[in-house]
PDB file of C-alpha atoms in Angstrom:
ATOM      1  CA  MET R   1      -0.062  -0.056   0.081  1.00 79.00           C
ATOM      2  CA  ASP R   2       1.502   3.321  -1.064  1.00 94.00           C
ATOM      3  CA  LYS R   3       1.359   6.463   1.195  1.00 95.00           C
ATOM      4  CA  ARG R   4      -1.580   7.620  -0.205  1.00 94.00           C
ATOM      5  CA  GLN R   5      -3.606   4.813   0.099  1.00 96.00           C
ATOM      6  CA  LEU R   6      -2.385   4.422   3.711  1.00 96.00           C
ATOM      7  CA  LEU R   7      -3.157   8.107   4.556  1.00 95.00           C
ATOM      8  CA  MET R   8      -6.654   7.762   3.302  1.00 95.00           C
ATOM      9  CA  SER R   9      -7.093   4.450   4.913  1.00 96.00           C
ATOM     10  CA  GLU R  10      -5.908   5.837   8.256  1.00 96.00           C
ATOM     11  CA  LEU R  11      -8.167   8.760   8.112  1.00 96.00           C
ATOM     12  CA  MET R  12     -11.111   7.076   7.259  1.00 96.00           C
ATOM     13  CA  ASP R  13     -10.379   4.533  10.183  1.00 97.00           C
ATOM     14  CA  LEU R  14      -9.982   7.714  12.298  1.00 97.00           C
ATOM     15  CA  CYS R  15     -13.280   9.186  11.340  1.00 95.00           C
ATOM     16  CA  ASN R  16     -15.243   5.801  11.867  1.00 96.00           C
ATOM     17  CA  GLU R  17     -13.298   5.315  15.283  1.00 97.00           C
ATOM     18  CA  ILE R  18     -14.829   8.827  16.257  1.00 95.00           C
ATOM     19  CA  ILE R  19     -18.259   7.949  15.359  1.00 92.00           C
ATOM     20  CA  TRP R  20     -18.466   4.477  16.679  1.00 94.00           C
ATOM     21  CA  LEU R  21     -17.051   6.013  20.103  1.00 95.00           C
ATOM     22  CA  ASN R  22     -19.329   9.130  20.053  1.00 94.00           C
ATOM     23  CA  LYS R  23     -22.561   7.734  18.844  1.00 89.00           C
ATOM     24  CA  PRO R  24     -23.903   5.920  21.639  1.00 91.00           C
ATOM     25  CA  GLU R  25     -23.502   9.077  23.724  1.00 93.00           C
ATOM     26  CA  LEU R  26     -25.070  11.244  21.053  1.00 91.00           C
ATOM     27  CA  GLU R  27     -27.930   8.948  20.700  1.00 88.00           C
ATOM     28  CA  ALA R  28     -28.594   8.462  24.387  1.00 92.00           C
ATOM     29  CA  ALA R  29     -28.441  12.317  24.657  1.00 95.00           C
ATOM     30  CA  LEU R  30     -30.725  12.912  21.693  1.00 93.00           C
ATOM     31  CA  LYS R  31     -33.258  10.239  21.537  1.00 91.00           C
ATOM     32  CA  GLY R  32     -35.839  10.323  18.756  1.00 89.00           C
ATOM     33  CA  VAL R  33     -33.555  12.261  16.936  1.00 93.00           C
ATOM     34  CA  THR R  34     -31.434  10.868  13.674  1.00 91.00           C
ATOM     35  CA  LEU R  35     -27.906  12.007  12.930  1.00 87.00           C
ATOM     36  CA  SER R  36     -29.145  13.646   9.818  1.00 92.00           C
ATOM     37  CA  GLU R  37     -31.679  15.518  11.690  1.00 95.00           C
ATOM     38  CA  ILE R  38     -29.049  16.672  14.257  1.00 94.00           C
ATOM     39  CA  GLU R  39     -26.750  17.968  11.455  1.00 94.00           C
ATOM     40  CA  LEU R  40     -29.528  19.710   9.710  1.00 97.00           C
ATOM     41  CA  ILE R  41     -30.095  21.529  13.047  1.00 98.00           C
ATOM     42  CA  GLU R  42     -26.674  22.394  13.424  1.00 97.00           C
ATOM     43  CA  HIS R  43     -26.531  23.895   9.894  1.00 98.00           C
ATOM     44  CA  ILE R  44     -29.824  25.912  10.448  1.00 98.00           C
ATOM     45  CA  ALA R  45     -28.138  27.316  13.719  1.00 98.00           C
ATOM     46  CA  MET R  46     -25.234  28.437  11.717  1.00 97.00           C
ATOM     47  CA  ILE R  47     -26.436  29.448   8.303  1.00 97.00           C
ATOM     48  CA  PRO R  48     -27.924  32.963   8.225  1.00 95.00           C
ATOM     49  CA  ASN R  49     -31.245  32.745   6.398  1.00 93.00           C
ATOM     50  CA  ALA R  50     -31.011  29.058   5.885  1.00 97.00           C
ATOM     51  CA  ASN R  51     -32.850  27.647   2.771  1.00 96.00           C
ATOM     52  CA  VAL R  52     -33.229  24.520   1.178  1.00 97.00           C
ATOM     53  CA  THR R  53     -30.223  25.248  -1.572  1.00 96.00           C
ATOM     54  CA  LYS R  54     -28.001  26.467   1.448  1.00 97.00           C
ATOM     55  CA  LEU R  55     -28.692  23.414   3.527  1.00 97.00           C
ATOM     56  CA  ALA R  56     -28.339  21.067   0.764  1.00 96.00           C
ATOM     57  CA  ALA R  57     -24.812  22.563   0.189  1.00 94.00           C
ATOM     58  CA  ALA R  58     -23.534  22.628   3.495  1.00 95.00           C
ATOM     59  CA  SER R  59     -24.956  18.725   4.139  1.00 93.00           C
ATOM     60  CA  TYR R  60     -23.866  17.638   0.668  1.00 90.00           C
ATOM     61  CA  MET R  61     -27.220  16.300   0.267  1.00 94.00           C
ATOM     62  CA  THR R  62     -29.806  16.746  -2.388  1.00 96.00           C
ATOM     63  CA  ARG R  63     -32.395  19.300  -2.331  1.00 96.00           C
ATOM     64  CA  GLY R  64     -35.157  16.804  -2.311  1.00 96.00           C
ATOM     65  CA  ALA R  65     -33.714  14.988   0.685  1.00 96.00           C
ATOM     66  CA  ILE R  66     -33.303  18.510   2.638  1.00 97.00           C
ATOM     67  CA  SER R  67     -37.072  18.932   1.680  1.00 96.00           C
ATOM     68  CA  LYS R  68     -38.176  15.831   3.331  1.00 97.00           C
ATOM     69  CA  LEU R  69     -36.120  16.228   6.332  1.00 97.00           C
ATOM     70  CA  THR R  70     -37.222  19.810   6.898  1.00 98.00           C
ATOM     71  CA  LYS R  71     -40.658  18.688   6.659  1.00 97.00           C
ATOM     72  CA  LYS R  72     -39.754  16.013   9.352  1.00 97.00           C
ATOM     73  CA  LEU R  73     -38.128  18.629  11.377  1.00 98.00           C
ATOM     74  CA  VAL R  74     -41.208  20.948  11.285  1.00 98.00           C
ATOM     75  CA  ALA R  75     -43.583  17.873  12.158  1.00 97.00           C
ATOM     76  CA  LYS R  76     -41.254  17.409  15.168  1.00 97.00           C
ATOM     77  CA  ASP R  77     -41.603  21.320  16.164  1.00 97.00           C
ATOM     78  CA  MET R  78     -37.523  21.695  15.957  1.00 97.00           C
ATOM     79  CA  ILE R  79     -37.750  24.000  13.119  1.00 98.00           C
ATOM     80  CA  GLU R  80     -40.156  26.489  11.627  1.00 98.00           C
ATOM     81  CA  SER R  81     -40.224  28.243   8.183  1.00 96.00           C
ATOM     82  CA  TYR R  82     -40.524  31.978   7.391  1.00 95.00           C
ATOM     83  CA  GLN R  83     -40.322  34.259   4.820  1.00 93.00           C
ATOM     84  CA  SER R  84     -38.433  37.463   4.441  1.00 86.00           C
ATOM     85  CA  GLU R  85     -40.249  40.687   3.926  1.00 85.00           C
ATOM     86  CA  HIS R  86     -38.054  41.441   0.999  1.00 83.00           C
ATOM     87  CA  ASN R  87     -38.364  38.028  -0.697  1.00 80.00           C
ATOM     88  CA  LYS R  88     -41.801  36.368  -0.265  1.00 81.00           C
ATOM     89  CA  LYS R  89     -40.822  33.733  -2.977  1.00 87.00           C
ATOM     90  CA  GLU R  90     -37.973  32.088  -0.819  1.00 91.00           C
ATOM     91  CA  ILE R  91     -38.751  29.940   2.257  1.00 95.00           C
ATOM     92  CA  TYR R  92     -36.007  30.182   5.156  1.00 97.00           C
ATOM     93  CA  PHE R  93     -35.994  28.003   8.111  1.00 98.00           C
ATOM     94  CA  ARG R  94     -34.813  28.721  11.849  1.00 97.00           C
ATOM     95  CA  LEU R  95     -34.995  26.974  14.996  1.00 98.00           C
ATOM     96  CA  THR R  96     -37.851  26.648  17.273  1.00 98.00           C
ATOM     97  CA  GLU R  97     -37.327  26.487  21.080  1.00 98.00           C
ATOM     98  CA  ASN R  98     -37.125  22.558  20.781  1.00 97.00           C
ATOM     99  CA  GLY R  99     -34.582  22.906  18.076  1.00 97.00           C
ATOM    100  CA  GLN R 100     -32.515  25.266  19.935  1.00 98.00           C
ATOM    101  CA  GLU R 101     -32.609  22.697  22.907  1.00 97.00           C
ATOM    102  CA  ILE R 102     -31.437  19.815  20.601  1.00 96.00           C
ATOM    103  CA  ASN R 103     -28.648  22.056  19.391  1.00 97.00           C
ATOM    104  CA  THR R 104     -27.587  23.213  22.499  1.00 97.00           C
ATOM    105  CA  ILE R 105     -27.180  19.462  23.662  1.00 97.00           C
ATOM    106  CA  HIS R 106     -25.207  18.529  20.647  1.00 96.00           C
ATOM    107  CA  GLN R 107     -22.900  21.372  20.934  1.00 96.00           C
ATOM    108  CA  ASP R 108     -22.400  20.581  24.677  1.00 97.00           C
ATOM    109  CA  LEU R 109     -21.381  17.042  23.351  1.00 96.00           C
ATOM    110  CA  HIS R 110     -18.864  18.278  21.020  1.00 95.00           C
ATOM    111  CA  ARG R 111     -17.259  20.430  23.780  1.00 97.00           C
ATOM    112  CA  SER R 112     -17.286  17.175  26.108  1.00 97.00           C
ATOM    113  CA  PHE R 113     -15.589  14.903  23.357  1.00 97.00           C
ATOM    114  CA  LEU R 114     -13.041  17.857  22.624  1.00 96.00           C
ATOM    115  CA  LYS R 115     -12.383  17.792  26.436  1.00 97.00           C
ATOM    116  CA  ARG R 116     -12.016  13.998  26.382  1.00 96.00           C
ATOM    117  CA  ASP R 117      -9.547  14.023  23.635  1.00 96.00           C
ATOM    118  CA  GLN R 118      -7.502  17.219  24.621  1.00 97.00           C
ATOM    119  CA  GLU R 119      -4.365  15.383  25.483  1.00 96.00           C
ATOM    120  CA  VAL R 120      -3.965  14.584  21.794  1.00 95.00           C
ATOM    121  CA  PHE R 121      -4.438  18.462  20.786  1.00 95.00           C
ATOM    122  CA  GLN R 122      -2.106  19.682  23.656  1.00 96.00           C
ATOM    123  CA  GLN R 123       0.623  17.933  22.047  1.00 94.00           C
ATOM    124  CA  MET R 124       0.337  19.442  18.780  1.00 96.00           C
ATOM    125  CA  THR R 125       2.301  22.269  17.670  1.00 96.00           C
ATOM    126  CA  ASP R 126       0.850  25.025  15.720  1.00 96.00           C
ATOM    127  CA  GLU R 127       3.002  23.888  12.666  1.00 97.00           C
ATOM    128  CA  GLU R 128       1.252  20.597  13.043  1.00 97.00           C
ATOM    129  CA  PHE R 129      -2.098  21.993  12.873  1.00 97.00           C
ATOM    130  CA  ASP R 130      -1.053  24.135  10.227  1.00 97.00           C
ATOM    131  CA  THR R 131       0.060  21.412   8.150  1.00 97.00           C
ATOM    132  CA  ILE R 132      -3.022  19.382   8.717  1.00 96.00           C
ATOM    133  CA  PHE R 133      -5.314  22.391   7.670  1.00 97.00           C
ATOM    134  CA  ARG R 134      -3.283  22.878   4.643  1.00 97.00           C
ATOM    135  CA  PHE R 135      -3.463  19.338   3.476  1.00 96.00           C
ATOM    136  CA  ILE R 136      -7.528  19.202   4.184  1.00 96.00           C
ATOM    137  CA  GLY R 137      -7.940  22.463   2.477  1.00 96.00           C
ATOM    138  CA  ARG R 138      -5.979  21.427  -0.696  1.00 96.00           C
ATOM    139  CA  TYR R 139      -7.860  17.863  -0.710  1.00 95.00           C
ATOM    140  CA  ARG R 140     -11.192  19.824  -0.260  1.00 93.00           C
ATOM    141  CA  GLN R 141     -10.441  22.152  -3.101  1.00 95.00           C
ATOM    142  CA  HIS R 142      -9.386  19.261  -5.277  1.00 96.00           C
ATOM    143  CA  LEU R 143     -12.598  17.434  -4.579  1.00 92.00           C
ATOM    144  CA  LYS R 144     -14.609  20.685  -5.248  1.00 89.00           C
ATOM    145  CA  ASN R 145     -12.938  21.276  -8.513  1.00 93.00           C
ATOM    146  CA  ARG R 146     -13.979  17.860  -9.503  1.00 90.00           C
TER     147      ARG R 146
END
């Protein structure tokens, strides 16, 4: 296996290990909410005037999938739709109180995962962080250009 294959394999294994380790805690804290719903709630919290197009791009999902997911979240009273006074054609989404609560729990879990893993990050130099960020940035740009 050459270095490229080994690097990609190690990255995939790392991501899978993190997901495997975090998933039970996420599921226990956020019962009844799927990982896709949690991700969409997080995007709606972060993206100003979140609409189907913006959410699809941020989630790497189709607009149809986002439409289905937003309907589920509206039915669960986690998000609500609204229209801008300046653009009555476009439909936007924002979190309800329930959605904000889910997002807060999710963000708290992220902080606890970072705290759990802080010993790894404390050992890293700024140069190591910069190298990793440069690699990820170049790779993501390469994929976007495809």
